[in-house]
Coordinates of C-alpha atoms in Angstrom, one line a residue:
M110 CA 61.0 -50.7 -0.3
K111 CA 57.5 -50.7 -1.7
N112 CA 55.3 -47.5 -0.6
T113 CA 52.0 -49.5 1.0
I114 CA 50.3 -46.1 0.3
S115 CA 50.8 -46.3 -2.6
E116 CA 50.1 -49.5 -3.5
R117 CA 46.8 -48.7 -2.2
V118 CA 45.6 -46.3 -4.0
A119 CA 46.9 -48.1 -7.5
D120 CA 44.9 -51.4 -5.6
F121 CA 41.7 -48.7 -5.2
L122 CA 42.0 -47.5 -8.7
K123 CA 42.6 -49.7 -10.9
S124 CA 39.0 -51.0 -10.5
F125 CA 37.6 -47.6 -11.8
P126 CA 37.7 -46.0 -15.4
P127 CA 40.2 -44.7 -16.3
F128 CA 42.8 -45.7 -14.7
N129 CA 41.2 -49.8 -15.3
A130 CA 42.5 -48.7 -19.0
L131 CA 46.3 -47.7 -17.6
D132 CA 48.9 -50.6 -17.7
S133 CA 50.1 -51.8 -14.1
K134 CA 53.0 -50.1 -14.4
Q135 CA 51.5 -46.4 -15.7
L136 CA 49.3 -47.4 -13.0
D137 CA 52.1 -47.8 -9.9
N138 CA 53.7 -44.9 -11.2
L139 CA 50.7 -42.3 -11.2
S140 CA 50.0 -43.5 -7.8
M141 CA 53.0 -42.3 -6.4
E142 CA 52.3 -39.1 -7.3
V143 CA 49.0 -38.9 -5.7
V144 CA 47.7 -36.9 -2.7
I145 CA 45.7 -37.9 -0.7
I146 CA 43.2 -35.3 1.1
H147 CA 41.1 -35.3 4.1
K148 CA 37.4 -33.2 3.8
E149 CA 35.2 -32.5 7.0
N150 CA 31.5 -32.5 6.5
N151 CA 30.6 -29.5 3.8
A152 CA 34.5 -28.7 3.5
I153 CA 35.0 -26.8 0.1
V154 CA 36.8 -28.6 -2.3
F155 CA 36.6 -25.5 -5.4
T156 CA 34.6 -22.8 -6.1
E157 CA 32.5 -22.0 -9.0
K158 CA 34.9 -19.7 -11.3
E159 CA 38.1 -20.3 -8.8
A160 CA 41.2 -21.2 -10.9
P161 CA 41.5 -24.5 -12.1
H162 CA 43.8 -26.7 -9.5
E163 CA 46.9 -28.5 -10.6
H164 CA 44.8 -32.1 -10.0
F165 CA 41.4 -33.8 -10.5
Y166 CA 39.6 -35.8 -8.2
V167 CA 38.9 -39.1 -7.3
V168 CA 36.5 -40.2 -4.2
N169 CA 37.6 -42.9 -2.0
K170 CA 35.8 -42.3 1.0
G171 CA 32.4 -40.5 1.5
A172 CA 30.7 -38.2 -1.2
I173 CA 30.9 -34.8 -2.4
A174 CA 28.2 -32.4 -4.2
L175 CA 28.4 -30.3 -7.4
T176 CA 26.0 -27.5 -6.9
K177 CA 25.9 -23.8 -9.0
K178 CA 26.7 -20.7 -6.7
G179 CA 23.6 -19.5 -4.6
S180 CA 21.6 -22.6 -5.1
S181 CA 20.9 -25.2 -2.3
Q182 CA 20.4 -27.6 -5.2
I183 CA 22.7 -30.3 -5.3
L184 CA 23.4 -31.0 -9.4
D185 CA 25.6 -33.9 -8.5
I186 CA 26.8 -36.4 -6.0
C187 CA 30.2 -37.9 -6.6
D188 CA 30.4 -41.1 -4.9
E189 CA 33.5 -43.6 -4.4
G190 CA 35.4 -43.9 -7.6
D191 CA 33.6 -41.0 -9.1
V192 CA 35.8 -38.5 -11.1
F193 CA 35.3 -35.0 -11.0
G194 CA 37.3 -31.8 -10.9
L195 CA 38.3 -32.5 -14.9
R196 CA 37.6 -28.7 -16.6
P197 CA 41.0 -27.9 -16.1
L198 CA 42.5 -31.2 -17.8
L199 CA 40.3 -30.7 -20.8
A200 CA 39.1 -27.0 -21.1
H201 CA 42.0 -24.5 -19.2
E202 CA 38.8 -23.1 -17.5
S203 CA 37.8 -21.8 -13.7
Y204 CA 35.2 -24.4 -12.4
K205 CA 32.0 -23.8 -13.2
L206 CA 30.3 -25.5 -10.2
E207 CA 31.0 -26.0 -6.5
A208 CA 32.9 -28.9 -5.0
R209 CA 31.6 -29.2 -1.0
A210 CA 32.2 -32.3 1.0
H211 CA 28.3 -33.9 1.3
E212 CA 30.4 -36.3 4.6
E213 CA 33.4 -36.7 5.9
T214 CA 35.3 -37.4 2.8
I215 CA 38.4 -38.8 1.6
L216 CA 39.9 -37.5 -1.9
Y217 CA 42.7 -38.9 -4.1
A218 CA 44.1 -35.9 -6.0
V219 CA 45.1 -37.1 -9.1
P220 CA 48.4 -34.5 -10.8
I221 CA 47.3 -33.3 -14.2
K222 CA 50.7 -32.9 -14.7
H223 CA 51.7 -36.7 -14.7
F224 CA 48.3 -38.0 -15.9
K225 CA 47.9 -36.0 -19.1
P226 CA 50.7 -37.8 -20.6
L227 CA 49.0 -41.4 -20.1
A228 CA 45.3 -40.1 -21.8
L229 CA 47.1 -38.6 -24.5
E230 CA 48.5 -42.4 -24.8
N231 CA 45.9 -44.5 -24.0
K232 CA 42.7 -43.7 -26.6
R233 CA 40.6 -45.5 -24.1
V234 CA 41.7 -43.3 -21.0
G235 CA 40.7 -40.2 -23.7
N236 CA 37.7 -41.1 -24.6
F237 CA 36.5 -41.7 -21.1
L238 CA 37.6 -38.3 -20.3
I239 CA 36.1 -36.4 -23.1
E240 CA 32.8 -38.7 -22.4
S241 CA 32.6 -37.7 -18.9
F242 CA 33.1 -34.1 -19.6
A243 CA 30.5 -34.0 -22.0
S244 CA 27.9 -35.0 -20.2
N245 CA 29.0 -33.8 -16.8
T246 CA 27.5 -36.1 -14.6
R247 CA 26.6 -40.1 -14.4
N248 CA 25.3 -39.7 -10.9
P249 CA 21.9 -40.4 -9.9
Y250 CA 21.4 -37.2 -8.5
S251 CA 22.0 -35.2 -11.3
I252 CA 19.3 -32.8 -12.1
K253 CA 19.6 -32.7 -16.1
H254 CA 20.3 -37.0 -16.5
R255 CA 17.9 -38.0 -13.6
G256 CA 16.4 -41.1 -15.0
K257 CA 18.6 -42.2 -17.4
L258 CA 20.6 -44.4 -15.5
Y259 CA 23.9 -44.3 -16.9
G260 CA 23.6 -43.2 -20.5
S261 CA 21.3 -42.7 -23.5
G262 CA 20.1 -40.3 -25.0
E263 CA 19.4 -36.9 -24.9
T264 CA 15.4 -36.4 -25.1
A265 CA 14.0 -40.2 -25.1
E266 CA 12.3 -39.8 -22.2
K267 CA 10.0 -37.1 -23.5
L268 CA 9.8 -39.2 -27.1
D269 CA 6.7 -41.9 -28.0
P270 CA 8.1 -45.5 -27.6
K271 CA 5.4 -46.4 -30.3
I272 CA 7.0 -44.6 -33.0
L273 CA 10.6 -45.3 -31.7
D274 CA 13.2 -47.6 -32.8
L275 CA 15.7 -47.6 -30.3
Q276 CA 16.9 -50.7 -29.7
P277 CA 20.1 -51.8 -31.7
I278 CA 20.6 -53.5 -34.4
S279 CA 22.3 -56.5 -35.5
Y280 CA 24.8 -56.9 -38.1
S281 CA 27.8 -59.0 -40.1
T282 CA 30.7 -58.9 -38.9
D283 CA 32.7 -61.2 -40.5
L284 CA 33.6 -59.5 -43.2
I285 CA 34.0 -60.6 -46.9
T286 CA 37.0 -58.8 -48.6
C287 CA 38.9 -58.3 -51.3
T288 CA 41.6 -55.9 -53.4
E289 CA 41.2 -53.1 -55.8
G290 CA 43.4 -55.7 -58.2
T291 CA 40.7 -58.5 -57.5
K292 CA 39.3 -59.6 -61.0
I293 CA 35.8 -59.3 -60.8
M294 CA 35.0 -63.6 -61.8
N295 CA 37.5 -64.5 -58.4
L296 CA 35.0 -61.5 -56.3
A297 CA 32.5 -63.2 -57.6
T298 CA 33.3 -66.7 -56.6
T299 CA 33.8 -65.9 -53.1
M300 CA 30.4 -64.1 -53.1
A301 CA 28.9 -67.3 -53.8
K302 CA 30.7 -69.4 -51.8
N303 CA 30.4 -67.5 -49.0
N304 CA 26.9 -66.9 -49.8
V305 CA 27.1 -63.3 -49.1
S306 CA 25.1 -60.1 -51.4
C307 CA 28.6 -58.0 -51.1
I308 CA 32.2 -58.0 -50.7
L309 CA 34.0 -55.1 -49.3
V310 CA 36.9 -53.7 -51.2
I311 CA 40.3 -53.2 -48.9
K312 CA 43.8 -51.1 -49.3
D313 CA 46.2 -50.6 -47.1
G314 CA 43.4 -52.1 -43.7
L315 CA 41.4 -49.2 -44.6
P316 CA 37.3 -49.9 -46.5
V317 CA 37.8 -48.3 -50.2
G318 CA 34.8 -49.4 -52.1
I319 CA 32.2 -52.1 -51.9
I320 CA 30.4 -54.5 -54.6
T321 CA 27.0 -55.4 -54.4
D322 CA 25.0 -57.9 -56.3
K323 CA 23.1 -55.3 -57.8
D324 CA 26.8 -54.0 -58.7
L325 CA 27.5 -57.6 -60.6
R326 CA 24.0 -57.3 -62.4
K327 CA 24.2 -54.0 -64.3
K328 CA 27.8 -53.9 -64.6
V329 CA 29.0 -57.2 -65.4
A330 CA 25.8 -59.0 -66.9
T331 CA 25.1 -56.7 -68.6
G332 CA 28.7 -56.5 -70.9
E333 CA 29.4 -53.8 -69.2
C334 CA 32.6 -54.9 -68.0
P335 CA 34.2 -57.7 -68.6
I336 CA 34.5 -60.8 -65.9
T337 CA 38.4 -60.0 -66.3
E338 CA 38.1 -56.4 -64.9
P339 CA 40.1 -55.9 -61.5
A340 CA 37.2 -55.5 -58.7
K341 CA 38.2 -51.2 -58.7
T342 CA 36.4 -50.3 -61.9
I343 CA 33.0 -51.4 -60.6
M344 CA 33.4 -50.8 -57.1
S345 CA 30.9 -47.9 -55.0
S346 CA 33.8 -45.4 -53.8
P347 CA 34.3 -43.6 -52.1
I348 CA 32.3 -45.7 -49.7
I349 CA 29.4 -43.9 -46.4
T350 CA 30.9 -45.3 -43.2
Y351 CA 28.7 -45.0 -40.3
P352 CA 29.7 -46.2 -36.4
S353 CA 28.4 -49.2 -35.1
E354 CA 26.2 -48.1 -32.5
L355 CA 23.4 -47.8 -34.3
T356 CA 19.6 -48.2 -33.7
L357 CA 16.8 -49.2 -36.1
A358 CA 15.9 -46.0 -36.3
Q359 CA 19.1 -44.3 -37.4
A360 CA 20.7 -47.4 -39.5
Q361 CA 17.2 -46.9 -41.8
M362 CA 17.7 -42.6 -42.3
A363 CA 20.9 -43.4 -43.6
M364 CA 20.0 -46.0 -46.4
M365 CA 17.2 -43.7 -47.0
K366 CA 19.2 -40.9 -47.0
S367 CA 22.1 -41.8 -49.4
N368 CA 19.5 -44.1 -51.7
I369 CA 21.9 -47.5 -50.6
S370 CA 21.8 -51.2 -49.7
H371 CA 24.1 -51.9 -47.4
L372 CA 25.6 -49.9 -44.5
I373 CA 29.5 -50.0 -43.3
L374 CA 30.7 -49.5 -40.0
T375 CA 33.6 -48.7 -38.6
E376 CA 35.4 -48.2 -35.6
D377 CA 35.2 -44.6 -35.0
G378 CA 32.8 -44.2 -38.1
T379 CA 35.0 -42.8 -40.2
P380 CA 36.3 -44.4 -44.3
D381 CA 39.8 -44.2 -41.5
A382 CA 39.4 -46.8 -39.7
P383 CA 38.8 -50.1 -40.2
A384 CA 35.6 -51.9 -40.9
V385 CA 34.4 -53.9 -37.8
G386 CA 31.1 -55.1 -39.4
L387 CA 28.2 -55.0 -42.7
L388 CA 24.9 -54.1 -42.3
S389 CA 22.2 -54.4 -45.2
K390 CA 18.7 -53.7 -45.6
H391 CA 17.4 -57.2 -45.5
D392 CA 19.2 -57.1 -41.5
V393 CA 16.9 -54.2 -40.8
M394 CA 14.1 -55.7 -41.9
V395 CA 14.7 -58.7 -39.7
A396 CA 15.0 -56.1 -37.5
L397 CA 12.1 -54.0 -38.1
G398 CA 9.8 -57.7 -36.9
N399 CA 11.1 -56.6 -33.1
N400 CA 9.9 -53.5 -33.2
P401 CA 7.0 -52.1 -30.2
A402 CA 4.8 -50.7 -33.0
V403 CA 5.3 -54.2 -35.2
L404 CA 4.9 -56.1 -31.9
L405 CA 1.9 -54.3 -30.9
R406 CA 0.2 -55.3 -34.1
A407 CA 1.1 -58.8 -33.7
I408 CA -0.6 -59.2 -30.4
K409 CA -3.6 -57.8 -31.5
R410 CA -3.5 -60.0 -34.7
A411 CA -3.0 -63.3 -33.2
M412 CA -5.4 -65.5 -33.1
D413 CA -4.7 -67.5 -29.8
A414 CA -2.7 -68.1 -26.9
K415 CA 0.5 -69.9 -28.9
A416 CA 0.5 -67.4 -31.3
L417 CA 0.8 -65.2 -28.1
R418 CA 3.8 -67.2 -27.0
K419 CA 6.1 -66.9 -29.7
I420 CA 4.8 -62.8 -30.0
R421 CA 6.2 -62.8 -25.8
H422 CA 9.5 -63.9 -27.4
G423 CA 10.3 -61.2 -29.7
I424 CA 8.8 -58.6 -26.4
M425 CA 11.9 -60.3 -24.7
N426 CA 15.0 -59.9 -27.6
L427 CA 13.4 -55.8 -27.7
L428 CA 14.2 -56.0 -23.7
Q429 CA 17.4 -57.0 -24.0
G430 CA 18.2 -55.2 -27.0
Y431 CA 17.1 -52.6 -24.9
L432 CA 19.5 -53.0 -22.0
D433 CA 22.2 -53.7 -24.2
Q434 CA 21.9 -50.1 -25.5
N435 CA 21.5 -48.7 -22.0
I436 CA 17.9 -47.3 -23.1
P437 CA 16.5 -45.3 -20.2
I438 CA 14.7 -47.5 -17.9
G439 CA 11.6 -45.4 -17.6
L440 CA 11.4 -45.7 -20.9
V441 CA 12.0 -49.3 -21.2
S442 CA 9.0 -50.3 -18.7
K443 CA 6.4 -47.9 -20.3
I444 CA 7.5 -50.4 -23.9
I445 CA 7.3 -53.6 -22.1
S446 CA 4.7 -52.8 -19.7
E447 CA 2.4 -51.3 -22.7
L448 CA 3.2 -54.8 -25.0
N449 CA 2.4 -56.6 -21.9
D450 CA -1.0 -54.6 -21.2
A451 CA -1.4 -55.0 -24.7
S452 CA -1.1 -58.9 -24.1
T453 CA -3.4 -59.7 -21.8
K454 CA -6.0 -57.8 -23.1
R455 CA -5.6 -59.7 -26.6
V456 CA -5.9 -63.0 -24.3
I457 CA -8.6 -61.6 -22.4
E458 CA -10.6 -60.7 -25.7
L459 CA -9.8 -64.1 -27.1
S460 CA -11.4 -65.9 -24.4
L461 CA -14.1 -64.0 -24.8
Q462 CA -14.6 -65.5 -27.7
K463 CA -15.0 -68.9 -26.1
M464 CA -17.4 -68.4 -23.5
P465 CA -21.1 -69.2 -24.3
S466 CA -22.4 -65.7 -24.3
E467 CA -21.6 -62.5 -24.3
P468 CA -20.7 -60.5 -20.2
P469 CA -24.0 -60.2 -18.3
V470 CA -22.8 -57.1 -16.6
P471 CA -20.0 -54.7 -17.3
F472 CA -16.8 -55.6 -15.5
T473 CA -13.3 -54.3 -15.3
W474 CA -9.9 -56.8 -15.1
L475 CA -7.7 -55.4 -12.9
T476 CA -3.5 -56.3 -13.2
L477 CA -2.2 -56.0 -9.7
G478 CA 1.9 -55.9 -8.1
S479 CA 4.5 -55.0 -10.4
Q480 CA 2.4 -55.4 -13.8
G481 CA 0.4 -53.0 -12.1
R482 CA 2.4 -50.6 -11.2
G483 CA 3.9 -50.7 -14.7
E484 CA 7.4 -52.5 -13.3
Q485 CA 6.9 -56.5 -15.0
L486 CA 9.8 -57.0 -17.7
L487 CA 10.7 -60.5 -16.5
N488 CA 8.1 -63.0 -17.2
T489 CA 7.1 -63.3 -13.4
D490 CA 3.9 -64.7 -12.4
Q491 CA 0.3 -63.4 -12.9
D492 CA -1.9 -61.4 -9.9
N493 CA -4.9 -60.2 -11.2
A494 CA -8.8 -59.3 -10.2
L495 CA -11.8 -59.0 -11.6
L496 CA -14.4 -56.3 -10.7
F497 CA -17.9 -55.8 -11.9
A498 CA -21.4 -54.2 -11.9
D499 CA -23.6 -54.5 -9.1
V500 CA -26.5 -57.3 -9.7
P501 CA -29.5 -58.0 -7.7
E502 CA -28.9 -60.4 -5.1
S503 CA -30.8 -63.2 -7.1
E504 CA -28.3 -63.0 -9.8
L505 CA -25.2 -62.4 -7.8
E506 CA -23.7 -66.0 -7.9
K507 CA -24.7 -66.6 -11.0
T508 CA -22.5 -64.2 -12.5
R509 CA -19.9 -64.4 -10.1
S510 CA -19.8 -68.3 -11.8
Y511 CA -20.0 -66.4 -15.9
F512 CA -16.6 -64.4 -14.7
L513 CA -14.8 -67.2 -12.9
E514 CA -15.7 -69.3 -15.5
L515 CA -13.6 -66.1 -18.1
A516 CA -11.1 -65.9 -15.2
S517 CA -10.0 -69.3 -15.4
L518 CA -9.8 -68.9 -19.5
V519 CA -7.6 -65.8 -19.2
S520 CA -5.6 -67.3 -16.3
T521 CA -5.0 -70.1 -18.5
D522 CA -3.8 -68.4 -21.4
L523 CA -1.6 -66.5 -19.3
N524 CA 0.4 -69.4 -17.8
T525 CA 0.8 -70.4 -21.7
I526 CA 2.3 -67.1 -23.1
G527 CA 4.6 -67.3 -20.4
F528 CA 3.5 -65.7 -17.2
E529 CA 3.3 -67.8 -14.1
Y530 CA 0.4 -68.8 -11.6
C531 CA 0.7 -66.8 -8.5
P532 CA 1.7 -69.0 -6.0
A533 CA -1.0 -67.6 -3.4
E534 CA -3.3 -67.5 -6.1
M535 CA -4.4 -64.2 -6.3
M536 CA -5.8 -64.3 -9.7
A537 CA -9.4 -63.4 -10.9
S538 CA -9.6 -67.1 -11.3
N539 CA -9.9 -67.3 -7.6
P540 CA -13.3 -66.6 -6.4
A541 CA -11.7 -64.1 -3.1
W542 CA -10.6 -61.8 -6.0
C543 CA -13.8 -62.3 -8.4
H544 CA -16.1 -59.3 -7.1
S545 CA -19.5 -57.4 -7.7
L546 CA -18.5 -53.3 -7.3
S547 CA -19.7 -53.1 -3.7
E548 CA -18.6 -56.7 -2.7
W549 CA -15.1 -54.8 -3.5
K550 CA -15.9 -51.8 -1.3
E551 CA -16.8 -54.0 1.5
V552 CA -13.8 -56.0 1.5
T553 CA -11.2 -52.9 0.8
G554 CA -13.0 -51.3 3.2
K555 CA -13.0 -53.8 5.8
W556 CA -8.8 -54.4 5.1
I557 CA -8.7 -50.6 6.2
N558 CA -10.8 -50.3 9.2
N559 CA -9.6 -53.5 10.4
P560 CA -5.7 -53.5 8.9
G561 CA -3.9 -56.9 10.4
P562 CA -0.7 -58.2 9.2
D563 CA -2.6 -60.0 6.3
E564 CA -5.4 -57.0 5.5
I565 CA -1.3 -54.5 4.9
L566 CA -0.3 -57.5 2.4
L567 CA -3.4 -57.2 0.5
S568 CA -4.0 -53.5 0.2
S569 CA -0.4 -54.0 -0.5
I570 CA -0.8 -55.9 -3.4
F571 CA -4.4 -54.5 -4.7
F572 CA -4.0 -51.1 -3.7
D573 CA -1.1 -50.6 -7.3
Y574 CA -4.2 -52.1 -9.2
N575 CA -4.5 -50.8 -13.1
I576 CA -6.9 -50.9 -15.3
T577 CA -5.8 -53.6 -18.1
Y578 CA -9.5 -54.3 -19.5
G579 CA -12.7 -53.3 -19.6
D580 CA -15.3 -50.5 -17.7
R581 CA -12.9 -47.4 -16.3
T582 CA -16.2 -46.2 -14.3
L583 CA -16.1 -49.0 -12.3
A584 CA -12.6 -48.7 -11.2
D585 CA -12.9 -45.1 -10.9
E586 CA -15.9 -45.8 -8.3
L587 CA -13.3 -48.6 -6.0
S588 CA -10.9 -46.1 -5.9
H589 CA -13.0 -42.9 -4.1
S590 CA -14.3 -45.8 -1.9
I591 CA -10.1 -46.5 -1.0
F592 CA -9.5 -43.2 -0.5
D593 CA -13.0 -42.4 1.6
H594 CA -12.1 -45.0 3.9
A595 CA -8.6 -43.6 4.2
R596 CA -9.3 -40.6 5.5
M597 CA -11.6 -41.6 7.9
F598 CA -9.5 -44.1 9.4
P599 CA -6.0 -42.9 9.1
Q600 CA -4.9 -45.3 11.5
F601 CA -4.7 -47.8 8.4
L602 CA -1.8 -45.4 7.2
T603 CA 0.4 -46.2 10.0
H604 CA 0.1 -49.4 9.9
L605 CA 0.8 -49.7 5.9
A606 CA 3.9 -47.5 7.0
G607 CA 4.3 -50.4 9.4
G608 CA 4.1 -53.1 7.1
A609 CA 6.5 -51.0 4.3
L610 CA 9.4 -51.0 7.2
Q611 CA 9.3 -54.7 8.5
N612 CA 11.4 -55.7 5.3
P613 CA 15.2 -56.1 6.4
S614 CA 18.0 -53.7 5.9
P615 CA 19.7 -54.1 2.9
S616 CA 23.0 -53.3 4.5
G617 CA 25.1 -53.9 7.6
F618 CA 26.8 -51.1 10.5
F619 CA 30.0 -51.1 7.5
R620 CA 28.1 -50.8 4.5
D621 CA 28.4 -54.5 3.6
F622 CA 25.3 -56.7 2.0
L623 CA 23.1 -58.5 4.5
V624 CA 22.6 -61.8 2.7
E625 CA 20.0 -64.6 3.3
Q626 CA 21.3 -66.5 6.2
D627 CA 20.1 -70.4 5.6
G628 CA 18.0 -71.9 2.7
E629 CA 17.8 -72.5 -0.7
H630 CA 19.3 -68.9 -1.2
K631 CA 22.0 -69.2 1.6
D632 CA 24.6 -66.1 0.8
F633 CA 22.4 -64.8 -1.7
F634 CA 21.3 -61.0 -1.6
D635 CA 17.1 -60.9 -1.4
L636 CA 17.5 -57.7 -4.5
K637 CA 13.4 -57.8 -3.8
L638 CA 12.8 -58.1 -0.3
R639 CA 16.0 -56.1 0.7
A640 CA 16.0 -53.1 -1.3
L641 CA 12.8 -52.6 -4.5
M642 CA 10.1 -53.7 -1.8
P643 CA 10.9 -50.9 0.8
I644 CA 11.2 -47.9 -2.0
I645 CA 7.9 -49.6 -3.9
D646 CA 5.8 -50.0 0.0
A647 CA 7.2 -46.7 0.7
A648 CA 5.8 -44.8 -2.3
R649 CA 3.2 -46.5 -2.1
V650 CA 1.7 -45.3 1.4
L651 CA 3.5 -41.8 0.9
I652 CA 0.6 -41.1 -2.5
L653 CA -2.0 -42.5 -0.6
S654 CA -1.7 -40.1 2.2
H655 CA -2.2 -37.3 -0.3
S656 CA -5.1 -39.3 -2.5
I657 CA -3.5 -38.9 -5.3
K658 CA -4.9 -41.7 -7.6
S659 CA -3.9 -43.2 -11.6
I660 CA -0.5 -43.3 -10.7
N661 CA 1.0 -46.3 -10.2
N662 CA 4.2 -46.9 -11.4
T663 CA 6.5 -46.7 -7.8
A664 CA 9.4 -43.9 -10.1
E665 CA 6.5 -41.8 -11.5
R666 CA 4.8 -41.4 -7.9
Y667 CA 8.5 -40.3 -6.6
E668 CA 8.6 -37.5 -9.7
K669 CA 5.0 -36.1 -8.2
L670 CA 5.8 -36.1 -4.3
A671 CA 9.0 -34.1 -5.2
E672 CA 6.3 -31.7 -6.8
L673 CA 3.6 -31.9 -3.9
E674 CA 6.6 -31.9 -1.4
P675 CA 9.0 -29.3 -2.3
N676 CA 11.1 -29.6 0.8
N677 CA 11.5 -33.5 0.7
K678 CA 12.3 -32.5 -2.9
E679 CA 15.9 -34.2 -2.7
L680 CA 14.6 -37.1 -1.8
F681 CA 12.0 -38.2 -3.1
Q682 CA 13.8 -37.3 -6.7
A683 CA 17.0 -39.7 -5.2
C684 CA 14.4 -42.5 -4.1
S685 CA 12.9 -41.9 -7.8
Y686 CA 16.4 -42.6 -9.2
A687 CA 16.9 -45.7 -6.7
S688 CA 13.6 -47.4 -7.6
K689 CA 14.5 -47.4 -11.4
A690 CA 18.0 -48.2 -11.0
L691 CA 17.2 -51.1 -8.8
L692 CA 14.4 -52.6 -11.2
K693 CA 17.3 -52.3 -14.4
F694 CA 19.6 -54.1 -12.2
R695 CA 16.9 -57.1 -11.6
T696 CA 15.3 -57.2 -14.9
K697 CA 19.2 -57.2 -16.2
Q698 CA 20.3 -59.9 -13.6
G699 CA 17.2 -62.0 -14.7
M700 CA 17.9 -61.8 -17.8
L701 CA 21.4 -63.0 -17.6
H702 CA 20.0 -65.8 -15.8
N703 CA 17.0 -66.5 -17.2
D704 CA 15.2 -66.2 -13.6
S705 CA 13.2 -63.7 -11.3
G706 CA 16.4 -61.7 -10.9
R707 CA 15.0 -62.2 -7.5
F708 CA 18.2 -63.6 -5.5
I709 CA 21.9 -62.4 -6.4
E710 CA 25.0 -64.6 -6.1
L711 CA 27.3 -61.2 -5.0
Q712 CA 30.6 -63.3 -6.0
R713 CA 29.2 -62.7 -9.6
L714 CA 29.5 -59.1 -9.5
N715 CA 31.7 -57.1 -9.9
K716 CA 32.7 -53.9 -8.0
E717 CA 31.0 -51.2 -10.3
E718 CA 27.8 -53.9 -10.4
K719 CA 28.2 -54.0 -6.3
I720 CA 28.9 -49.3 -5.8
K721 CA 25.8 -48.7 -7.9
L722 CA 23.6 -51.1 -6.2
K723 CA 24.8 -49.7 -2.5
R724 CA 24.1 -46.4 -3.7
T725 CA 20.6 -46.7 -3.3
F726 CA 20.8 -48.3 0.1
K727 CA 21.6 -44.9 2.0
T728 CA 18.0 -43.8 -0.3
I729 CA 15.9 -46.4 1.8
K730 CA 17.2 -46.0 4.7
E731 CA 16.2 -41.9 4.1
I732 CA 12.9 -42.9 3.0
Q733 CA 11.9 -45.5 5.8
A734 CA 13.2 -42.6 8.4
L735 CA 11.1 -40.3 7.3
I736 CA 7.9 -42.5 6.8
E737 CA 8.4 -44.0 11.0
I738 CA 8.8 -40.1 11.9
R739 CA 5.8 -39.1 9.1
F740 CA 3.3 -41.7 10.6
Q741 CA 4.4 -42.6 14.2
V742 CA 5.1 -46.4 13.6
K743 CA 7.8 -46.8 16.2
N744 CA 5.7 -48.4 18.7
L745 CA 3.7 -49.6 16.3
I746 CA 6.8 -51.9 15.3
R747 CA 8.1 -53.2 18.1

């Protein structure tokens, strides 16, 4: 007779690492030994310095908070499918953190004595456990790993994106090999036939040497060694090997350090593992054309929109490489945004050259919406505005005509390089988005003083503006005007907060995804409207209420709010993480399906992706509850 409880345990565990690396028989046997534990909210699982248990734990339902003794600060939250309490399994030490139920929770306690033999037998399981133990956490609430989103280097966020070559590098996996006894004339023929510059010498399935074109020129063509000699005579040995997960910078350093032109990549980076690929200096040179510094120089040298369009393809390749290597999305957005701004700036410079005369007065080009926030990673539509210095009334329309002509040239070329026209025509080429400083002060003042639905929508787009080109003092003066009006009419913040609460909830009562009920995207999940916009809108109204300017990025707004409001620090840090996680998720989906990434077909997501997405929903509801109470919008939104 089947044990239905153990079957349910196995069915749950098989969806999560490291249990998904076990075969069905191993998982079934292990599941029969699992103990199911129920913990009330705030109940202790283990305390700091407590002797190790005989089990480690998996969260089935609920959440577990990890803290240091004497501190109320949560260092980590373990959610559905997360593993914790691994220290007794790997280090035979007392616990270093306290584990406490963050809400009513069901745990699966996995007996160490039954699991350890499986970890020793299965390399994938062992690697997962070591990685998890070494990093302590991959959780969104982790202070140490906050902002790193499931991986990447410890200090990556602190490094200058202009000098980082963080993208993974492509290498050849089609290895041409020979044995130590292969005659030189035969291996040279093989190299010529396959049009390769080197051949790998293999013994017992492992790489023991390498022969390059340079070896053939120096040792054979000179007559030093006959072509009838075996490969062993001229091969370079012992070999220098590296792991396959090399970045461009690491590959360059490795070649310079050892003064070699080819890198042999093995399964674990050592000569005692089979070769999986080969990387040449040529591969590195090709990749150099796809790094941020090179792309930035190319943008500045581009002479027309067609040249910029080609460079845009390089930027998208760079983005894909960053996503593949799991570079922190905060760093990725900074690099891609800088390249986007540089592209827009170059378009403006080229457009100015086409104009019949110099600009009549100083002006500022403002990027709005996602580009203004530094969150436009995909080629979505353009949102922009133009602000020019005040002129006498008699010169106003003539001056506006000049800048509308310029904006039309800019908008056309932005479309050429890949940024679609805004369907709502929120572009500087539209007279409604091309004004003098005094006019913009009047327009934004009316939005704030008379905040109807249209004014709130326009404010939400405009107030995320960023200066891409031109006179910064004009934008600074406009910012001061906006903050002055907001202080004079505090009800505007209430209406702005109300607008932030208009977006539909991402999930239903049982945490199920709420999908579109009809239309072109029926049964799809609207990631932008239901998840991203509530987080973005809440950050905007909160930062505006503090009169903080020059911080447009959503994650950075929440990080600043965490400094300003220590009592809400945990929530704001969770919001910062959620905004990055959602941006990364949308970008990956957009790159995968070659679209905006807005509408998600849930059937195409695996269970891990759905869980990561759902983790942000609780944060969304909490931040919406905060702004509803703070700005007293309950009656307003009824």
